[in-house]
Coordinates of C-alpha atoms and ligand atoms in Angstrom, one line a residue:
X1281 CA 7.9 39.6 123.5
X1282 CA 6.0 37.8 121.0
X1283 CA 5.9 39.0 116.9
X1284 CA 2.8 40.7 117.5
X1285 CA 3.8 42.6 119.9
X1286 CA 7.3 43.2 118.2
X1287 CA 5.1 44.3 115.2
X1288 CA 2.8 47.0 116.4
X1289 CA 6.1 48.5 118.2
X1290 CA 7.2 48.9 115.0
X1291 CA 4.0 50.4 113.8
X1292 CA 4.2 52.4 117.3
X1293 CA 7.8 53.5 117.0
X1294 CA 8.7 53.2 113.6
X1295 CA 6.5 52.7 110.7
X1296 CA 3.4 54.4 111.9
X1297 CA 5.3 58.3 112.9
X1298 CA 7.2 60.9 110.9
X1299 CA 10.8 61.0 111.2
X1300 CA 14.1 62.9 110.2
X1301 CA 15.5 61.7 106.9
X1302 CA 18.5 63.4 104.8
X1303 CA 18.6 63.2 101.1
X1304 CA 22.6 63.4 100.4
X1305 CA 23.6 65.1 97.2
X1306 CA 26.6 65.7 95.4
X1307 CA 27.9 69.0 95.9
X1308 CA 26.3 71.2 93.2
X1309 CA 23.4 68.8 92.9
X1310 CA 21.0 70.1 96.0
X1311 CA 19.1 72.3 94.1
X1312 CA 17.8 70.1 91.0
X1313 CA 17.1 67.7 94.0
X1314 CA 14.6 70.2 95.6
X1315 CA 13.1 71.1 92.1
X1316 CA 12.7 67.1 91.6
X1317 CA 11.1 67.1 94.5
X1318 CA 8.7 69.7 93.9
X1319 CA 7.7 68.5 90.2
X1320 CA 6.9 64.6 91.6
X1321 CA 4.9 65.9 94.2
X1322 CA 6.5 65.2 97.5
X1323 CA 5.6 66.1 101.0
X1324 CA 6.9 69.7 101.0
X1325 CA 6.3 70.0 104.6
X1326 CA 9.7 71.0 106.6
X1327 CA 12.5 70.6 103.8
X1328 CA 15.5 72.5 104.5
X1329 CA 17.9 72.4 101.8
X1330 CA 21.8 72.3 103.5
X1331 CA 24.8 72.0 101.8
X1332 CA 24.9 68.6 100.5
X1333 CA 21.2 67.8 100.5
X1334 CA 17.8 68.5 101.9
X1335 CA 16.3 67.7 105.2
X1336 CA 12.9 66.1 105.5
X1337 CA 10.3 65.4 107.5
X1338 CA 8.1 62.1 106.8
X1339 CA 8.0 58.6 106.8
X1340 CA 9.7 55.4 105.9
X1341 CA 7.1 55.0 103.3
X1342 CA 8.5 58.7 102.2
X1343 CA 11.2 57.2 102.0
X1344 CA 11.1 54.1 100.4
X1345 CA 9.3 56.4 97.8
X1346 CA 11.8 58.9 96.9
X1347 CA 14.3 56.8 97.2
X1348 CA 12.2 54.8 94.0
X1349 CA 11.7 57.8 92.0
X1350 CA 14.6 60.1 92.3
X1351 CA 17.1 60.6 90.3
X1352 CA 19.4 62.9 91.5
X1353 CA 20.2 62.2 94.9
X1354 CA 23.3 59.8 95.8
X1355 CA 21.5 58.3 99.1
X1356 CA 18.9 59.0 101.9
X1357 CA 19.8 58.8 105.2
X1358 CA 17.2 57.7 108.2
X1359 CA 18.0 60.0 111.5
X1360 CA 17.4 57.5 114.5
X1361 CA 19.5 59.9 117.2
X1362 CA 20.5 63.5 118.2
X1363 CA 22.3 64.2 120.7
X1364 CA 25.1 65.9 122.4
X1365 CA 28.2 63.8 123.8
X1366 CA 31.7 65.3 124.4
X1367 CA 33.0 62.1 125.9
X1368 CA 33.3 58.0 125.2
X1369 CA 31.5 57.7 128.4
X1370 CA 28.3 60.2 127.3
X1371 CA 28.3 59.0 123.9
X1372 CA 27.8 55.3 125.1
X1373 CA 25.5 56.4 127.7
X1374 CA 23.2 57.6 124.2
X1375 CA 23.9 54.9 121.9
X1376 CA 22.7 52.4 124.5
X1377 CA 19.4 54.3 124.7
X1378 CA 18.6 53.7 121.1
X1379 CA 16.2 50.9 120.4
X1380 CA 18.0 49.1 117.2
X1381 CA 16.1 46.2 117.3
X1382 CA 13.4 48.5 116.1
X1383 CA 15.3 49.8 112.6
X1384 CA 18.5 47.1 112.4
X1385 CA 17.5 44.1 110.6
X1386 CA 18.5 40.7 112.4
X1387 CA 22.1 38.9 111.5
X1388 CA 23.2 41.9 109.3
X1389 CA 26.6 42.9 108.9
X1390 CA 27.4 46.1 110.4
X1391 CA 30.0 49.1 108.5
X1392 CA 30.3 52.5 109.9
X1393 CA 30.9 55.8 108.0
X1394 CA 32.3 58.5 110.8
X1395 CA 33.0 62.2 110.6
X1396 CA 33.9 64.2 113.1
X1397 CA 34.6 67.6 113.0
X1398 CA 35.6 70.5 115.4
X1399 CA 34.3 67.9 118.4
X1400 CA 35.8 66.9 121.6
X1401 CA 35.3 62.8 119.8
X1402 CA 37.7 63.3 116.8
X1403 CA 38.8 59.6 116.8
X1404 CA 36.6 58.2 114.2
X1405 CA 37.8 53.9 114.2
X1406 CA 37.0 54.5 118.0
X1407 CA 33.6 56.2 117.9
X1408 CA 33.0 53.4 115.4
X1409 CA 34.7 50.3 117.5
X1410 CA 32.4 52.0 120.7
X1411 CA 29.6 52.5 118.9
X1412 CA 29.9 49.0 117.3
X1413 CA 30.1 47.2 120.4
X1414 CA 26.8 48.6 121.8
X1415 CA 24.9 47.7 119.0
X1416 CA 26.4 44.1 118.4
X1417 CA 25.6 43.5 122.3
X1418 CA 22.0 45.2 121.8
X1419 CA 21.6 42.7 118.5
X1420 CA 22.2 39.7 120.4
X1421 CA 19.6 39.5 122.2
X1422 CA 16.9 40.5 119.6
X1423 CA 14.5 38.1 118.7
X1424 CA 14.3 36.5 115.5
X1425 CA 11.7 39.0 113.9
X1426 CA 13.3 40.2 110.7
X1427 CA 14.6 39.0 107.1
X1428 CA 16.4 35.8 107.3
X1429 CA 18.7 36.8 104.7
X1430 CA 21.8 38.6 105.3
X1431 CA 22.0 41.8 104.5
X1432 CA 24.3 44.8 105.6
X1433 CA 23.4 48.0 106.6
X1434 CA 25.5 51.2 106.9
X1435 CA 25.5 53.4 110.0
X1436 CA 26.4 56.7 109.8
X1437 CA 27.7 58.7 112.6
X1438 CA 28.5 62.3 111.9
X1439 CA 29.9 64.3 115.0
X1440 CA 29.4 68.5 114.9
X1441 CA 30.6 70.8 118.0
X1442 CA 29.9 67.8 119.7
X1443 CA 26.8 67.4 118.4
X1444 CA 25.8 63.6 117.1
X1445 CA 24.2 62.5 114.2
X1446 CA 23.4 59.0 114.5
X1447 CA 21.8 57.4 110.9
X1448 CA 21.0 54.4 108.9
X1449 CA 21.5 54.1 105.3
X1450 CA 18.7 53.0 103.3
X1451 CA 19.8 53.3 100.2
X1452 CA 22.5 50.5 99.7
X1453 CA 24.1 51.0 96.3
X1454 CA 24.1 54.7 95.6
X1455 CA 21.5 56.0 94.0
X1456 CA 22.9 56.2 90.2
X1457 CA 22.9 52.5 90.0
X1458 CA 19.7 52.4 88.4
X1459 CA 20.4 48.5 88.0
X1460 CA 20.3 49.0 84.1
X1461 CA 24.1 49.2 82.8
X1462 CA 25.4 45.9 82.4
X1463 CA 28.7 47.2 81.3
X1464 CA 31.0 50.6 81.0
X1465 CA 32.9 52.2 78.9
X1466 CA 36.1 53.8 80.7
X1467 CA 34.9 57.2 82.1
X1468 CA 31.1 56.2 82.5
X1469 CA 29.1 59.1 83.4
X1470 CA 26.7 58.9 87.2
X1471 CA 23.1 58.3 86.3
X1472 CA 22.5 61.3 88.6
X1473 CA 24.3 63.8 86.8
X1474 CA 23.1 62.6 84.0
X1475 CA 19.6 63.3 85.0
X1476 CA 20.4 66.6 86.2
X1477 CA 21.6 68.2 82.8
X1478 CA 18.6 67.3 81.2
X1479 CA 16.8 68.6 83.7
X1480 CA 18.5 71.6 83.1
X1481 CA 18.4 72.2 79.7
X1482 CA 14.8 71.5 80.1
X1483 CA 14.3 68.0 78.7
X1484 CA 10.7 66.6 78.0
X1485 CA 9.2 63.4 77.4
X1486 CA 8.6 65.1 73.8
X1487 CA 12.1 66.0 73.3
X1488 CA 14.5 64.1 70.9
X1489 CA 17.5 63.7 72.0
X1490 CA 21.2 63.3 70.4
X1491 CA 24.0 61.8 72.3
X1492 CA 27.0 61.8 70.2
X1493 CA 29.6 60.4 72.4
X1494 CA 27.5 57.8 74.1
X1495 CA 30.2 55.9 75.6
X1496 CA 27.9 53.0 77.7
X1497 CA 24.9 55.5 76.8
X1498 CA 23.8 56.9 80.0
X1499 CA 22.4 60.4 78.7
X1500 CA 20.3 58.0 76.2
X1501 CA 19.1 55.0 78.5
X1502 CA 18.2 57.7 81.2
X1503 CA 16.0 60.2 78.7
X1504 CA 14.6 56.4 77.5
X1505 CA 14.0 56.1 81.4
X1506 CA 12.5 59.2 81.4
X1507 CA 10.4 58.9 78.8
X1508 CA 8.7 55.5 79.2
X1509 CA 7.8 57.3 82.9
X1510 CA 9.8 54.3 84.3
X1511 CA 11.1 55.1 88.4
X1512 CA 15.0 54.7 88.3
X1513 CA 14.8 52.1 91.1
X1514 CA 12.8 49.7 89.4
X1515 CA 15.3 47.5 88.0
X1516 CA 17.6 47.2 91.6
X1517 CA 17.0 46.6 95.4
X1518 CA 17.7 49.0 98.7
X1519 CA 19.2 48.3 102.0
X1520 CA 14.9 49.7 103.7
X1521 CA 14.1 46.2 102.4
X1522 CA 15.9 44.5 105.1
X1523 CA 14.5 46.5 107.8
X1524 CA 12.2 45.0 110.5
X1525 CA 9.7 48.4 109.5
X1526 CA 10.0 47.1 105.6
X1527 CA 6.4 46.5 104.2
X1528 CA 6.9 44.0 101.1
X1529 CA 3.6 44.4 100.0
X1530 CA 2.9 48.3 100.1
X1531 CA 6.3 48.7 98.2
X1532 CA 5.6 45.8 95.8
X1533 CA 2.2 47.5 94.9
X1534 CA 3.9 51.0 94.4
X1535 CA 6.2 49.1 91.4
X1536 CA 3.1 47.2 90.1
X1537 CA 1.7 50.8 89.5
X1538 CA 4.9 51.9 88.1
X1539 CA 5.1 48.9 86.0
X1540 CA 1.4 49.6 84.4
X1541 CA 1.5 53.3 83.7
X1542 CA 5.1 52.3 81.5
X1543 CA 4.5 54.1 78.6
X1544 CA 5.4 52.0 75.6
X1545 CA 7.5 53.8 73.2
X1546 CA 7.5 53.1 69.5
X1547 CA 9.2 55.7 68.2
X1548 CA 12.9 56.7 67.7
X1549 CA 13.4 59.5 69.3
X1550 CA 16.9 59.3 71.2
X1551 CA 19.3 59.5 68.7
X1552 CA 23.1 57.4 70.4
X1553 CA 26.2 57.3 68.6
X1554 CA 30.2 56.9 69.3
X1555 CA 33.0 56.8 67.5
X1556 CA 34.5 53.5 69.0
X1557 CA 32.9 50.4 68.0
X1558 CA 33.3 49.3 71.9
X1559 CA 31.6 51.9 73.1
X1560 CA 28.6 50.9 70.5
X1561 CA 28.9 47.3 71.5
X1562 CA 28.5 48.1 75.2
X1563 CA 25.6 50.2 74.8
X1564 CA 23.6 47.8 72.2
X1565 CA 23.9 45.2 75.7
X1566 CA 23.0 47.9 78.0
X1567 CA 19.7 49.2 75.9
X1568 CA 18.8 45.9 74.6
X1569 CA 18.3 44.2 78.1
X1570 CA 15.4 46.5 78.7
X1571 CA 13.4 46.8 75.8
X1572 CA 14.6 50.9 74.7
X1573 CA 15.9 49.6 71.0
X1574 CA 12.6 50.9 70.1
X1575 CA 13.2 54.6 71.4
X1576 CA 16.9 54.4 71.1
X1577 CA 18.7 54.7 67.8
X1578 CA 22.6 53.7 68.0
X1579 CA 25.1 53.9 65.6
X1580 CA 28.9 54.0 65.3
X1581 CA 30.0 57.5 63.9
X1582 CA 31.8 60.4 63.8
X1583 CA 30.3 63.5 66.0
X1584 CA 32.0 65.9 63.3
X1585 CA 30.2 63.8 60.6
X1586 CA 26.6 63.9 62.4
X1587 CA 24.0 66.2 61.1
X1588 CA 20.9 66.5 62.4
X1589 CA 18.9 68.0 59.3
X1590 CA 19.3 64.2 58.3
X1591 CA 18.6 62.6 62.0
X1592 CA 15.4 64.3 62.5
X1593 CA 14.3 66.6 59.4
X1594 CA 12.7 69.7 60.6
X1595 CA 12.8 69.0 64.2
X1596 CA 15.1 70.6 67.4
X1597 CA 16.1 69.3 70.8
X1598 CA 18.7 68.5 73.2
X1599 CA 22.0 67.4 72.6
X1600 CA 24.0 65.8 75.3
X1601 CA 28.0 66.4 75.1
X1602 CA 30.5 64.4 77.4
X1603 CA 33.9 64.6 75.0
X1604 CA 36.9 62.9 76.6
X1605 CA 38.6 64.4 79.2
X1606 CA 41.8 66.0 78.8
X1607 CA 44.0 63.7 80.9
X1608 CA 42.7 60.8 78.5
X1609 CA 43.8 62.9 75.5
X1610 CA 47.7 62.5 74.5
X1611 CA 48.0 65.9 75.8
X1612 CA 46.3 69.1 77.5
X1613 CA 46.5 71.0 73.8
X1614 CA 45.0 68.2 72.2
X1615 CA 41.7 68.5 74.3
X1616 CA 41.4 72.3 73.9
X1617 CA 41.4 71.6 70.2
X1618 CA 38.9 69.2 70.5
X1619 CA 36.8 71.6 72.9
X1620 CA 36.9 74.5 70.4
X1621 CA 36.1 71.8 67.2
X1622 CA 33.5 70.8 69.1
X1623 CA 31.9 74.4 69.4
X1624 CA 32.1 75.3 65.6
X1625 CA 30.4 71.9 64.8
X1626 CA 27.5 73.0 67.4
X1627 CA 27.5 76.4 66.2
X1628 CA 27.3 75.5 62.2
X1629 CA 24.7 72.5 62.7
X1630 CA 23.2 72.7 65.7
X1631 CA 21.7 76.5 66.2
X1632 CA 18.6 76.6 68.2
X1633 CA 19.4 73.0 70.0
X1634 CA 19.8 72.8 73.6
X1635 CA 23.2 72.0 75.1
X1636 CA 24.6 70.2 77.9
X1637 CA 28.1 69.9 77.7
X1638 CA 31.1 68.8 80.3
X1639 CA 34.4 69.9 80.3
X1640 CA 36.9 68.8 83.1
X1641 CA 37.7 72.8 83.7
X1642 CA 36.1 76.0 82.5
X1643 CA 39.7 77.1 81.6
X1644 CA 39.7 74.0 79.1
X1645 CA 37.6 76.7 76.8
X1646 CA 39.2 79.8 76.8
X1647 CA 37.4 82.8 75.4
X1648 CA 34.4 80.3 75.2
X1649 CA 32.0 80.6 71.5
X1650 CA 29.1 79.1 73.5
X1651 CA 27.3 81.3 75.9
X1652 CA 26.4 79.0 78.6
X1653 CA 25.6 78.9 82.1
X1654 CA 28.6 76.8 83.8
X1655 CA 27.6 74.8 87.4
X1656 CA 31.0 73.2 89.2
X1657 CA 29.9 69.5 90.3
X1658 CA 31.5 67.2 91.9
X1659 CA 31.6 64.0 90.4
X1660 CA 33.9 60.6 90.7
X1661 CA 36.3 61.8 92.6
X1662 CA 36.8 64.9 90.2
X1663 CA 35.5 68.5 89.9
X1664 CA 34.2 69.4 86.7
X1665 CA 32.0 71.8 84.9
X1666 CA 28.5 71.3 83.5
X1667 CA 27.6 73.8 80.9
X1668 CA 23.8 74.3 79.9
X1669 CA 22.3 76.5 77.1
X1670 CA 20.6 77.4 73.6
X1671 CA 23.2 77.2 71.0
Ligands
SAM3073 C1 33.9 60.4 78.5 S1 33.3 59.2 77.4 C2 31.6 59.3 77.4 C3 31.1 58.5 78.6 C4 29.6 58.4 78.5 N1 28.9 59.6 78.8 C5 29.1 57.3 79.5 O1 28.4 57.6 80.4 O2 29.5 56.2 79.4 C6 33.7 60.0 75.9 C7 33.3 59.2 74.7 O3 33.5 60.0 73.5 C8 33.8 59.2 72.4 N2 34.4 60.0 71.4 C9 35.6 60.6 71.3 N3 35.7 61.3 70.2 C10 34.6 61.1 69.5 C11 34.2 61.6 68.2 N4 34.9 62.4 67.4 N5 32.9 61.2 67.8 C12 32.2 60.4 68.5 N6 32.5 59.9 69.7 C13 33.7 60.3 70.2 C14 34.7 58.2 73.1 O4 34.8 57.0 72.3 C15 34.0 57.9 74.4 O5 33.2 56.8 74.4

């Protein structure tokens, strides 16, 4: 088949027809996801929200879109087969009846996440080493269509009462590398839970914000994000962009656009501090590389010593809390002390902010000061509690 005829397959099959896409979330996360949907506009048609994320309906230009502009999910997901299989001999029967020419691009390097659960198939390496061998035999002869360069691509394969999921990946890097941080403190926060408290105490481009325990600054660079209207995939690449259904162009013209409604921001209005001059170096790299010095003012200071009526005279907003965890403390004590210090400071200087504050267990603040709404997320490998609310 010549490229012209490869192409308009693609259009046929792949490009030009809705499809079944998964936006994964960390637990805890779905629901901001769904509202972030709704506030940016997105197709609304046929999302489900599951544990874990939120099934769509739509395109690969859907999805090269959201996964551009949202910040809360940790991937999305392309469904390219459904189907039941309760044996090797079934399953390979249906992996052989998927097209990948059509979604794989050419010379890529192949991984494999499996799951299986409650399913005749429980062996995950050999669904993968089955699978695998299909798909290698299946690449071989496809013609020399897509990117030159190589790339690799993820397949999922997630078995359910013998029911398969069969998915490509096309995110790459999860979703909280937003491609700005150059370098972390210990303990870096995601971008994506980030994002998610502000969204939850209600943060506006018009809000100031204070984040006294910076660390590498993500609370700051990602309100700076937010409020210079800048997509959090801007500055970094996805694994769609190697796919043979990839348009260059259409997704080069949706950054252009993104580029020229960048709202230019002269004003100080984040206010970043820390209390290790590491920390500050870190984050005067990180903000300086993309231009926020003008929105973002950092200093090295004490929280305890910190008083807005002197950052921003007359004015309220948000204040973003991620204290050290206790097991970084010399000892659990120590940390409960620091919680409860950290209250009266909030509740003597910071009445009528909005808080967002992170503790590594509810329990951490006994007979808590702060009324606040407490979400469980899981995040790095750790469950921990997000606490929003008005002090
Ligand atoms: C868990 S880290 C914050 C990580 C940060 N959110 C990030 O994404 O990189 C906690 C930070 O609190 C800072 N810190 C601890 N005690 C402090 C204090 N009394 N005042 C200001 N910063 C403090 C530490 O230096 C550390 O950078």
């Amino acid at each position: 088949m010549d490229r012209t005829a490869f192409e308009k397959r693609i259009k046929r099959r792949v490009s030009g027809r809705e499809h079944d896409f998964f936006i994964v979330c960390s637990p805890g996360l779905e629901t901001v996801c769904r509202s972030e949907m709704l506030t940016a506009r997105f197709p609304q048609n046929n999302l489900k929200l599951i544990d874990g994320g939120i099934e769509f309906k739509g395109r690969i230009s859907d999805c090269a879109a959201m996964n551009l502009n949202l910040r809360s999910p940790s991937r999305i997901l392309f469904r390219i087969g459904r189907f039941k299989a309760d044996s090797f001999e079934k399953l390979e029967k249906k992996i052989r009846a998927i097209d990948f020419a059509l979604f794989l691009p050419e010379n890529c390097t192949l991984n494999f996440s499996v799951t299986a659960r409650k399913s005749r198939l429980y062996h995950s390496d050999a669904i993968a080493e089955r699978c695998e061998a299909i798909i290698l035999n299946q690449m071989e002869s496809m013609a020399a269509f897509t990117a030159d360069k190589a790339s690799a691509q993820t397949v999922y394969i997630r078995a359910d009462r013998d029911e398969f999921h069969i998915s490509l990946d096309s995110t790459g890097d999860l979703l909280f590398k937003r491609g700005i941080k150059e370098k972390v403190t210990p303990a870096p926060l995601r971008e994506n839970l980030a994002f998610a408290m502000l969204f939850r105490a209600g943060f506006s481009t018009t809000d100031i914000l204070i984040d006294p325990m910076c660390g590498s600054g993500t609370f700051s660079l990602e309100a700076a994000m937010i409020k210079a209207g800048i997509p959090p995939g801007l500055f970094r690449s996805f694994a769609f962009e190697s796919w043979p259904s990839f348009s260059p162009k259409a997704f080069a013209h949706l950054k252009k656009q993104a580029e020229e409604n960048r709202v230019k921001l002269s004003e100080k209005q984040i206010f970043a501090s820390d209390i290790d001059h590491q920390a500050v170096a870190v984050m005067q790299q990180n903000m300086a590389n993309h231009d926020f010095c003008q929105t973002i003012d950092l200093c090295q200071k004490d929280f305890f010593s910190i008083d807005p009526a002197v950052i921003c005279p007359g004015k309220k907003g948000v204040i973003m809390l991620n204290p050290p965890y206790g097991k970084r403390l010399e000892e659990k004590n120590g940390a409960k002390t620091l919680y409860r210090e950290i209250e009266k400071k909030l509740l003597s200087d910071f009445k009528g902010w909005r808080l967002g504050l992170i503790l590594p267990l509810k329990e951490a603040l006994p007979n808590p000061l702060l009324k606040l709404r407490w979400k469980p997320v899981f995040h790095g490998g750790l469950n921990i509690f997000t606490g929003i609310g008005t002090i």
